[in-house]
Amino acid sequence: GFDRLLVVTQGMTPQRLFDKCKELFPSWKCTDKNLDEVIKSDRTSQNGHYAIWVRDRVEADEENKNLSADNLKKRGGTEITLEERMLYELKFFKETGKHLDELNWTLCADSRFTDGSVPYAYWHGGEFLVYWSYARNHYDGLRSRSVVS
């Protein structure tokens, strides 16, 4: 079930969360631009706090393997944003000293880069990475995390 609560406090932007990750562990993003300028998410904490529930798992949801962001939109439901995924990374690291998605990648399907591509995040080679995928791309290891609010 959805048994992990994430509270996104007001003002938590993509760039602020990425910078916090970078303070705590090696982190890299696929753009030199400020993430706040190039990421648009379905939910933000711009106007206040909000909370979501995710499945309490190290790896992204197997139920969502081989589903592109386009497929997920057609299916309906709510998927994780880049901000929520980075917040989960920070929380998990602080609690365990370990990282999420060491084998798979979390597709942040409720976020988009300004060009329409979809961010994804994972841990690889001792580094937290934020990269992008086309909205139509689907792979076994590229999996969204479904959320409920």
Backbone as a printed PyTorch tensor [residue, N CA C, xyz], in Angstrom:
tensor([[[  0.8040,  -1.2010,   0.0000],
         [  0.0000,   0.0000,   0.0000],
         [  0.8470,   1.2650,   0.0000]],

        [[  0.1700,   2.3530,   0.0390],
         [  0.8300,   3.6640,   0.0660],
         [  1.0880,   4.0030,   1.5310]],

        [[  2.2990,   3.7230,   1.9880],
         [  2.5780,   3.7620,   3.4120],
         [  3.7190,   4.7050,   3.7930]],

        [[  4.1690,   5.5510,   2.8740],
         [  5.2280,   6.5120,   3.1710],
         [  4.6810,   7.9080,   2.9020]],

        [[  4.6220,   8.7300,   3.9500],
         [  4.1170,  10.1010,   3.8270],
         [  5.2720,  11.0400,   3.4980]],

        [[  5.0870,  11.8620,   2.4850],
         [  6.0470,  12.9190,   2.1490],
         [  5.3250,  14.2530,   2.2420]],

        [[  5.8550,  15.1560,   3.0350],
         [  5.2850,  16.4910,   3.1830],
         [  6.1980,  17.4720,   2.4620]],

        [[  5.6500,  18.1290,   1.4590],
         [  6.4060,  19.1170,   0.6960],
         [  6.0880,  20.4820,   1.2990]],

        [[  7.0550,  21.0620,   1.9710],
         [  6.8200,  22.3450,   2.6370],
         [  6.8790,  23.4880,   1.6360]],

        [[  6.1670,  24.5540,   1.9590],
         [  6.0900,  25.7050,   1.0590],
         [  7.4870,  26.1890,   0.6900]],

        [[  7.6790,  26.4750,  -0.5920],
         [  8.9470,  27.0120,  -1.0630],
         [  9.9650,  25.9710,  -1.4950]],

        [[  9.6100,  24.6710,  -1.4040],
         [ 10.5320,  23.6300,  -1.8600],
         [ 10.4650,  23.5520,  -3.3830]],

        [[ 11.4420,  24.1290,  -4.0320],
         [ 11.4860,  24.1640,  -5.4980],
         [ 12.4500,  23.0920,  -6.0030]],

        [[ 12.3850,  22.7640,  -7.2850],
         [ 13.3130,  21.7600,  -7.8240],
         [ 14.7860,  22.1250,  -7.5430]],

        [[ 15.1550,  23.3660,  -7.7680],
         [ 16.5620,  23.7390,  -7.5880],
         [ 16.9700,  23.6980,  -6.1150]],

        [[ 16.1140,  24.1670,  -5.2190],
         [ 16.4400,  24.1190,  -3.7790],
         [ 16.6570,  22.6770,  -3.3280]],

        [[ 15.8000,  21.7750,  -3.7720],
         [ 15.9250,  20.3700,  -3.3860],
         [ 17.1700,  19.7390,  -3.9910]],

        [[ 17.4700,  20.0750,  -5.2500],
         [ 18.6850,  19.5420,  -5.8760],
         [ 19.9250,  20.0510,  -5.1390]],

        [[ 19.9320,  21.3340,  -4.7900],
         [ 21.0750,  21.9030,  -4.0600],
         [ 21.2730,  21.2120,  -2.7190]],

        [[ 20.1730,  20.8600,  -2.0550],
         [ 20.2570,  20.1490,  -0.7700],
         [ 20.8490,  18.7570,  -0.9860]],

        [[ 20.4360,  18.0780,  -2.0340],
         [ 21.0310,  16.7780,  -2.3640],
         [ 22.5380,  16.9390,  -2.5600]],

        [[ 22.9150,  17.9520,  -3.3210],
         [ 24.3280,  18.1980,  -3.6420],
         [ 25.1610,  18.4830,  -2.3860]],

        [[ 24.5440,  19.0970,  -1.3860],
         [ 25.2420,  19.3490,  -0.1140],
         [ 25.5660,  18.0550,   0.6100]],

        [[ 24.6890,  17.0580,   0.4720],
         [ 24.8040,  15.8330,   1.2610],
         [ 25.5030,  14.6810,   0.5520]],

        [[ 25.4500,  14.6650,  -0.7830],
         [ 26.0780,  13.5740,  -1.5430],
         [ 26.3060,  14.0510,  -2.9740]],

        [[ 27.2370,  13.3870,  -3.7020],
         [ 27.5050,  13.7930,  -5.0930],
         [ 26.2190,  13.7580,  -5.9180]],

        [[ 25.9600,  14.8470,  -6.6360],
         [ 24.7240,  14.9690,  -7.4210],
         [ 25.0320,  15.6650,  -8.7390]],

        [[ 24.3260,  15.2500,  -9.7890],
         [ 24.5210,  15.8080, -11.1300],
         [ 23.1740,  15.9360, -11.8110]],

        [[ 23.0030,  17.0150, -12.5880],
         [ 21.7800,  17.1830, -13.3730],
         [ 22.1580,  17.4420, -14.8200]],

        [[ 21.2610,  17.1120, -15.7190],
         [ 21.5290,  17.1140, -17.1510],
         [ 21.4710,  18.5070, -17.7850]],

        [[ 21.3720,  19.5420, -16.9720],
         [ 21.3200,  20.9020, -17.5150],
         [ 22.1280,  21.8290, -16.6160]],

        [[ 22.7100,  22.8540, -17.2220],
         [ 23.4120,  23.8760, -16.4380],
         [ 22.4280,  24.9310, -15.9400]],

        [[ 21.1940,  24.8750, -16.4580],
         [ 20.1930,  25.8730, -16.0740],
         [ 19.6430,  25.6010, -14.6790]],

        [[ 19.1000,  26.6350, -14.0600],
         [ 18.4070,  26.5160, -12.7870],
         [ 17.1560,  25.6610, -13.0250]],

        [[ 16.9890,  24.6000, -12.2510],
         [ 15.8390,  23.7050, -12.4540],
         [ 14.5080,  24.4330, -12.3010]],

        [[ 14.4740,  25.4760, -11.4750],
         [ 13.2240,  26.2250, -11.2870],
         [ 12.7640,  26.8870, -12.5870]],

        [[ 13.7000,  27.1330, -13.4860],
         [ 13.3670,  27.7920, -14.7590],
         [ 12.9670,  26.8010, -15.8520]],

        [[ 13.3420,  25.5200, -15.6830],
         [ 13.1010,  24.5600, -16.7660],
         [ 12.1840,  23.3960, -16.3900]],

        [[ 11.7540,  23.3290, -15.1290],
         [ 10.8590,  22.2500, -14.6880],
         [  9.4960,  22.8240, -14.3100]],

        [[  8.4570,  22.1930, -14.8350],
         [  7.0830,  22.5240, -14.4560],
         [  6.4420,  21.2460, -13.9410]],

        [[  5.8910,  21.2980, -12.7300],
         [  5.2760,  20.1140, -12.1230],
         [  3.7840,  20.3190, -11.9260]],

        [[  3.0500,  19.2030, -11.9510],
         [  1.5990,  19.2460, -11.7520],
         [  1.2370,  19.7580, -10.3620]],

        [[  2.0740,  19.4580,  -9.3570],
         [  1.8880,  19.9570,  -7.9950],
         [  3.1410,  20.7150,  -7.5920]],

        [[  2.9680,  21.8430,  -6.9110],
         [  4.1070,  22.5620,  -6.3550],
         [  3.7210,  23.0630,  -4.9680]],

        [[  4.7260,  23.4560,  -4.2050],
         [  4.4650,  24.0030,  -2.8680],
         [  4.5650,  25.5290,  -2.8900]],

        [[  4.4180,  26.0990,  -4.0760],
         [  4.5180,  27.5520,  -4.2410],
         [  3.5280,  28.2880,  -3.3420]],

        [[  2.3090,  27.7750,  -3.2480],
         [  1.2630,  28.4600,  -2.4760],
         [  0.9590,  27.7950,  -1.1390]],

        [[  1.8090,  26.8850,  -0.7000],
         [  1.5960,  26.2530,   0.6010],
         [  2.0500,  24.8040,   0.6360]],

        [[  2.1080,  24.2710,   1.8290],
         [  2.5080,  22.8830,   2.0390],
         [  1.4810,  21.9390,   1.4280]],

        [[  1.9240,  20.7430,   1.0880],
         [  0.9980,  19.6700,   0.7260],
         [  1.6650,  18.3350,   1.0500]],

        [[  0.8890,  17.2860,   1.0880],
         [  1.4210,  15.9640,   1.4210],
         [  0.9320,  14.9350,   0.4130]],

        [[  1.7690,  13.9230,   0.1910],
         [  1.4150,  12.7880,  -0.6620],
         [  1.8400,  11.5020,   0.0460]],

        [[  1.2610,  10.4070,  -0.3830],
         [  1.6740,   9.0800,   0.0600],
         [  2.2800,   8.3390,  -1.1240]],

        [[  3.4060,   7.6690,  -0.8870],
         [  4.0430,   6.8180,  -1.8930],
         [  4.2340,   5.4350,  -1.2790]],

        [[  4.5540,   4.4730,  -2.1200],
         [  4.9000,   3.1440,  -1.6090],
         [  6.2950,   3.2270,  -0.9980]],

        [[  6.4680,   2.6500,   0.1710],
         [  7.7410,   2.7040,   0.8910],
         [  8.6700,   1.6320,   0.3160]],

        [[  9.3610,   1.9800,  -0.7700],
         [ 10.2170,   1.0370,  -1.4900],
         [ 11.4930,   1.7370,  -1.9330]],

        [[ 12.5640,   0.9660,  -1.9910],
         [ 13.8360,   1.4940,  -2.5000],
         [ 13.7350,   1.7130,  -4.0080]],

        [[ 13.1790,   0.7490,  -4.7160],
         [ 13.0880,   0.8380,  -6.1770],
         [ 11.7060,   1.3610,  -6.5980]],

        [[ 11.6860,   2.0760,  -7.7040],
         [ 10.4380,   2.6230,  -8.2490],
         [  9.4510,   1.4830,  -8.5310]],

        [[  8.1770,   1.8210,  -8.6030],
         [  7.0800,   0.8540,  -8.6580],
         [  7.1670,  -0.1050,  -9.8450]],

        [[  7.3020,  -1.3860,  -9.5360],
         [  7.3190,  -2.4090, -10.5800],
         [  6.0060,  -2.4060, -11.3690]],

        [[  4.9170,  -1.9970, -10.6990],
         [  3.6150,  -1.9240, -11.3660],
         [  3.6370,  -0.9570, -12.5580]],

        [[  4.6160,  -0.0470, -12.5620],
         [  4.6850,   0.9740, -13.6180],
         [  5.8080,   0.7310, -14.6280]],

        [[  6.4080,  -0.4630, -14.6040],
         [  7.4810,  -0.7190, -15.5620],
         [  6.9220,  -0.7510, -16.9810]],

        [[  7.7300,  -0.3030, -17.9040],
         [  7.3670,  -0.2780, -19.3220],
         [  6.2030,   0.6540, -19.6510]],

        [[  5.9210,   1.6130, -18.7650],
         [  4.8870,   2.6120, -19.0470],
         [  5.5560,   3.9770, -19.1970]],

        [[  5.3750,   4.5800, -20.3540],
         [  5.9340,   5.9170, -20.5850],
         [  5.0970,   6.9620, -19.8500]],

        [[  5.6060,   8.1690, -19.7640],
         [  4.8280,   9.2680, -19.1770],
         [  3.5310,   9.4650, -19.9660]],

        [[  3.6030,   9.3250, -21.2910],
         [  2.3980,   9.4260, -22.1270],
         [  1.3840,   8.3360, -21.7540]],

        [[  1.8590,   7.0910, -21.5970],
         [  0.9830,   5.9730, -21.1950],
         [  0.3320,   6.2620, -19.8460]],

        [[  1.1250,   6.7590, -18.9120],
         [  0.6210,   7.0300, -17.5640],
         [ -0.4420,   8.1260, -17.5750]],

        [[ -0.2430,   9.1510, -18.4020],
         [ -1.2440,  10.2290, -18.5100],
         [ -2.5670,   9.6610, -19.0270]],

        [[ -2.4770,   8.8040, -20.0460],
         [ -3.6870,   8.1910, -20.6060],
         [ -4.3820,   7.3070, -19.5800]],

        [[ -3.5960,   6.6080, -18.7780],
         [ -4.1490,   5.7180, -17.7600],
         [ -4.8740,   6.5030, -16.6650]],

        [[ -4.4200,   7.7360, -16.4270],
         [ -4.9840,   8.5250, -15.3360],
         [ -4.2510,   8.2070, -14.0450]],

        [[ -4.6270,   8.8400, -12.9720],
         [ -3.9290,   8.6350, -11.7100],
         [ -2.8800,   9.7130, -11.5030]],

        [[ -2.1680,   9.6000, -10.4100],
         [ -1.2030,  10.6140, -10.0240],
         [  0.1640,   9.9750,  -9.8710]],

        [[  1.1630,  10.6150, -10.4340],
         [  2.5270,  10.0990, -10.3930],
         [  3.4390,  11.1100,  -9.6940]],

        [[  4.6110,  10.6630,  -9.3040],
         [  5.5480,  11.4990,  -8.5530],
         [  6.1090,  12.6310,  -9.4200]],

        [[  6.3710,  13.7730,  -8.7900],
         [  7.0440,  14.9010,  -9.4620],
         [  8.5340,  14.8360,  -9.1440]],

        [[  9.3200,  15.6120,  -9.8490],
         [ 10.7560,  15.6690,  -9.5690],
         [ 11.0180,  16.1770,  -8.1520]],

        [[ 10.2730,  17.1860,  -7.7240],
         [ 10.4540,  17.7220,  -6.3710],
         [ 10.1970,  16.6360,  -5.3230]],

        [[  9.1030,  15.8920,  -5.5040],
         [  8.7450,  14.8490,  -4.5490],
         [  9.8000,  13.7400,  -4.5340]],

        [[ 10.3120,  13.3990,  -5.7050],
         [ 11.3330,  12.3430,  -5.7930],
         [ 12.6220,  12.7750,  -5.0820]],

        [[ 13.0290,  14.0360,  -5.2490],
         [ 14.2450,  14.5060,  -4.5760],
         [ 14.0320,  14.5970,  -3.0700]],

        [[ 12.8380,  15.0100,  -2.6510],
         [ 12.5220,  15.0410,  -1.2250],
         [ 12.5990,  13.6320,  -0.6350]],

        [[ 12.0610,  12.6490,  -1.3450],
         [ 12.1210,  11.2600,  -0.9060],
         [ 13.5800,  10.8020,  -0.7990]],

        [[ 14.4030,  11.1610,  -1.7800],
         [ 15.8360,  10.8200,  -1.7520],
         [ 16.4900,  11.3670,  -0.4870]],

        [[ 16.2330,  12.6320,  -0.1870],
         [ 16.8260,  13.2750,   0.9940],
         [ 16.3770,  12.5910,   2.2790]],

        [[ 15.0860,  12.3310,   2.3810],
         [ 14.5090,  11.6970,   3.5770],
         [ 15.0800,  10.2910,   3.7570]],

        [[ 15.1120,   9.5170,   2.6890],
         [ 15.6170,   8.1450,   2.7370],
         [ 17.1000,   8.1320,   3.1280]],

        [[ 17.8760,   9.0430,   2.5620],
         [ 19.3030,   9.1240,   2.8740],
         [ 19.5270,   9.4810,   4.3420]],

        [[ 18.7660,  10.4560,   4.8290],
         [ 18.9200,  10.8700,   6.2310],
         [ 18.5470,   9.7360,   7.1830]],

        [[ 17.5700,   8.9200,   6.8100],
         [ 17.1210,   7.8240,   7.6670],
         [ 18.0240,   6.5980,   7.5980]],

        [[ 18.5940,   6.3120,   6.4310],
         [ 19.2900,   5.0370,   6.2190],
         [ 20.7590,   5.1750,   5.8240]],

        [[ 21.1560,   6.3540,   5.3140],
         [ 22.5010,   6.5050,   4.7630],
         [ 22.6320,   5.8730,   3.3840]],

        [[ 21.5090,   5.3940,   2.8410],
         [ 21.4990,   4.7450,   1.5310],
         [ 20.6790,   5.5760,   0.5470]],

        [[ 20.5460,   5.0520,  -0.6690],
         [ 19.8750,   5.7950,  -1.7360],
         [ 18.7870,   4.9660,  -2.4020]],

        [[ 17.8440,   5.6730,  -3.0110],
         [ 16.7610,   5.0620,  -3.7820],
         [ 17.2550,   4.7240,  -5.1890]],

        [[ 16.5620,   3.8320,  -5.8390],
         [ 16.7760,   3.5410,  -7.2620],
         [ 18.2250,   3.2440,  -7.6110]],

        [[ 18.7720,   2.2090,  -6.9710],
         [ 20.1220,   1.7780,  -7.3250],
         [ 20.1050,   0.8360,  -8.5250]],

        [[ 18.9360,   0.2770,  -8.8480],
         [ 18.8070,  -0.6590,  -9.9710],
         [ 17.9320,  -0.1080, -11.0960]],

        [[ 16.9760,   0.7420, -10.7500],
         [ 16.0310,   1.2860, -11.7270],
         [ 16.0470,   2.8080, -11.6630]],

        [[ 15.2220,   3.4370, -12.4590],
         [ 15.1340,   4.8950, -12.5150],
         [ 13.7050,   5.3110, -12.2160]],

        [[ 13.5200,   6.3410, -11.3740],
         [ 12.1740,   6.8640, -11.1370],
         [ 11.8420,   7.9000, -12.2020]],

        [[ 10.8480,   7.5810, -13.0050],
         [ 10.3190,   8.5210, -13.9870],
         [  9.4090,   9.4920, -13.2360]],

        [[  9.7510,  10.7610, -13.2530],
         [  8.9680,  11.7760, -12.5260],
         [  7.8830,  12.2870, -13.4710]],

        [[  6.8740,  11.4390, -13.6570],
         [  5.9130,  11.6050, -14.7530],
         [  4.9710,  12.7930, -14.5850]],

        [[  4.8600,  13.3510, -13.3750],
         [  4.0240,  14.5420, -13.1940],
         [  4.8540,  15.8270, -13.2230]],

        [[  6.0380,  15.7450, -13.8170],
         [  6.8790,  16.9290, -14.0810],
         [  7.3040,  16.9060, -15.5480]],

        [[  7.6210,  18.0850, -16.0630],
         [  8.1270,  18.2060, -17.4310],
         [  9.2000,  19.2820, -17.4930]],

        [[ 10.1920,  19.0350, -18.3480],
         [ 11.0900,  20.1140, -18.7460],
         [ 10.3130,  20.9970, -19.7110]],

        [[ 10.7690,  22.2240, -19.9010],
         [ 10.0500,  23.1600, -20.7710],
         [  9.9340,  22.6370, -22.2060]],

        [[ 10.8260,  21.7300, -22.6320],
         [ 10.7420,  21.1790, -23.9950],
         [  9.8040,  19.9750, -24.0860]],

        [[  9.1400,  19.6260, -22.9620],
         [  8.1960,  18.5150, -22.9650],
         [  8.7890,  17.1860, -22.5280]],

        [[ 10.1080,  17.1060, -22.3760],
         [ 10.7180,  15.8610, -21.9100],
         [ 10.4430,  15.6840, -20.4160]],

        [[ 10.6700,  14.4700, -19.9270],
         [ 10.2890,  14.0940, -18.5660],
         [ 11.5480,  13.8100, -17.7440]],

        [[ 11.6660,  14.4200, -16.5640],
         [ 12.8340,  14.1210, -15.7320],
         [ 12.7400,  12.7360, -15.0980]],

        [[ 13.8950,  12.1420, -14.8830],
         [ 13.9520,  10.9350, -14.0570],
         [ 15.1820,  11.0090, -13.1690]],

        [[ 15.1510,  10.2570, -12.0690],
         [ 16.2170,  10.3340, -11.0740],
         [ 16.6030,   8.9350, -10.6170]],

        [[ 17.8810,   8.7800, -10.2940],
         [ 18.3830,   7.4880,  -9.8290],
         [ 19.7620,   7.6540,  -9.2110]],

        [[ 20.2550,   6.5950,  -8.5870],
         [ 21.5760,   6.5560,  -7.9780],
         [ 22.4350,   5.6090,  -8.7970]],

        [[ 23.6050,   6.0910,  -9.2350],
         [ 24.4800,   5.2510, -10.0440],
         [ 25.9210,   5.6930,  -9.8730]],

        [[ 26.8040,   4.7440,  -9.6780],
         [ 28.2320,   5.0410,  -9.6090],
         [ 28.5870,   6.0270,  -8.5050]],

        [[ 27.8910,   5.9380,  -7.3840],
         [ 28.1830,   6.8170,  -6.2600],
         [ 27.6730,   8.2330,  -6.4180]],

        [[ 26.6600,   8.4050,  -7.2800],
         [ 26.1520,   9.7550,  -7.5530],
         [ 24.6470,   9.7310,  -7.7760]],

        [[ 23.9770,  10.7950,  -7.3010],
         [ 22.5550,  11.0000,  -7.5600],
         [ 22.4410,  11.7500,  -8.8870]],

        [[ 21.6370,  11.2370,  -9.7970],
         [ 21.5420,  11.7990, -11.1430],
         [ 20.1130,  12.1970, -11.4910]],

        [[ 19.9840,  13.3560, -12.1180],
         [ 18.7070,  13.8030, -12.6740],
         [ 18.9190,  13.9300, -14.1770]],

        [[ 18.1740,  13.1640, -14.9310],
         [ 18.3230,  13.1360, -16.3770],
         [ 16.9500,  13.3330, -17.0180]],

        [[ 16.8260,  13.1390, -18.3190],
         [ 15.5460,  13.3470, -19.0000],
         [ 15.2740,  12.2270, -19.9890]],

        [[ 13.9970,  12.0630, -20.2970],
         [ 13.5490,  11.0730, -21.2620],
         [ 12.4200,  11.6910, -22.0810]],

        [[ 12.2540,  11.2260, -23.3010],
         [ 11.0850,  11.6490, -24.0690],
         [  9.8240,  11.0900, -23.4000]],

        [[  8.7340,  11.8260, -23.4870],
         [  7.4800,  11.4280, -22.8290],
         [  6.9500,  10.0970, -23.3650]],

        [[  7.3590,   9.6960, -24.5600],
         [  6.8780,   8.4420, -25.1620],
         [  7.7690,   7.2400, -24.8100]],

        [[  8.9670,   7.4860, -24.2450],
         [  9.9030,   6.3920, -23.9590],
         [  9.4190,   5.5080, -22.8280]],

        [[  9.6080,   4.1910, -22.9940],
         [  9.2850,   3.2400, -21.9310],
         [ 10.3000,   2.1140, -21.9460]],

        [[ 10.7610,   1.7540, -20.7670],
         [ 11.7180,   0.6680, -20.5640],
         [ 11.3310,  -0.0580, -19.2860]],

        [[ 11.8510,  -1.2650, -19.1360],
         [ 11.6440,  -2.0470, -17.9140],
         [ 12.0910,  -1.2920, -16.6710]],

        [[ 13.2670,  -0.6590, -16.7430],
         [ 13.8600,  -0.0200, -15.5740],
         [ 13.4260,   1.4110, -15.3250]],

        [[ 12.7010,   1.9910, -16.2760],
         [ 12.2120,   3.3690, -16.1480],
         [ 10.7780,   3.2980, -15.6280]],

        [[ 10.5990,   3.6170, -14.3380],
         [  9.3070,   3.3690, -13.6840],
         [  8.8870,   4.5650, -12.8590]],

        [[  7.6700,   4.9620, -13.0060],
         [  7.1590,   6.0290, -12.1530],
         [  6.8480,   5.4700, -10.7660]],

        [[  6.7280,   6.3640,  -9.8180],
         [  6.2050,   6.0240,  -8.4940],
         [  4.8180,   6.6600,  -8.4140]],

        [[  3.7990,   5.8440,  -8.2750],
         [  2.4420,   6.3740,  -8.1390],
         [  2.2800,   7.0000,  -6.7550]],

        [[  1.4540,   8.0120,  -6.6650],
         [  1.2200,   8.6970,  -5.3920],
         [ -0.2740,   8.8920,  -5.1670]],

        [[ -0.6500,   9.0360,  -3.9080],
         [ -2.0090,   9.4380,  -3.5570],
         [ -1.9040,  10.5970,  -2.6000]],

        [[ -2.8920,  11.5030,  -2.6630],
         [ -2.8420,  12.6590,  -1.7840],
         [ -3.9830,  12.6270,  -0.7840]]])
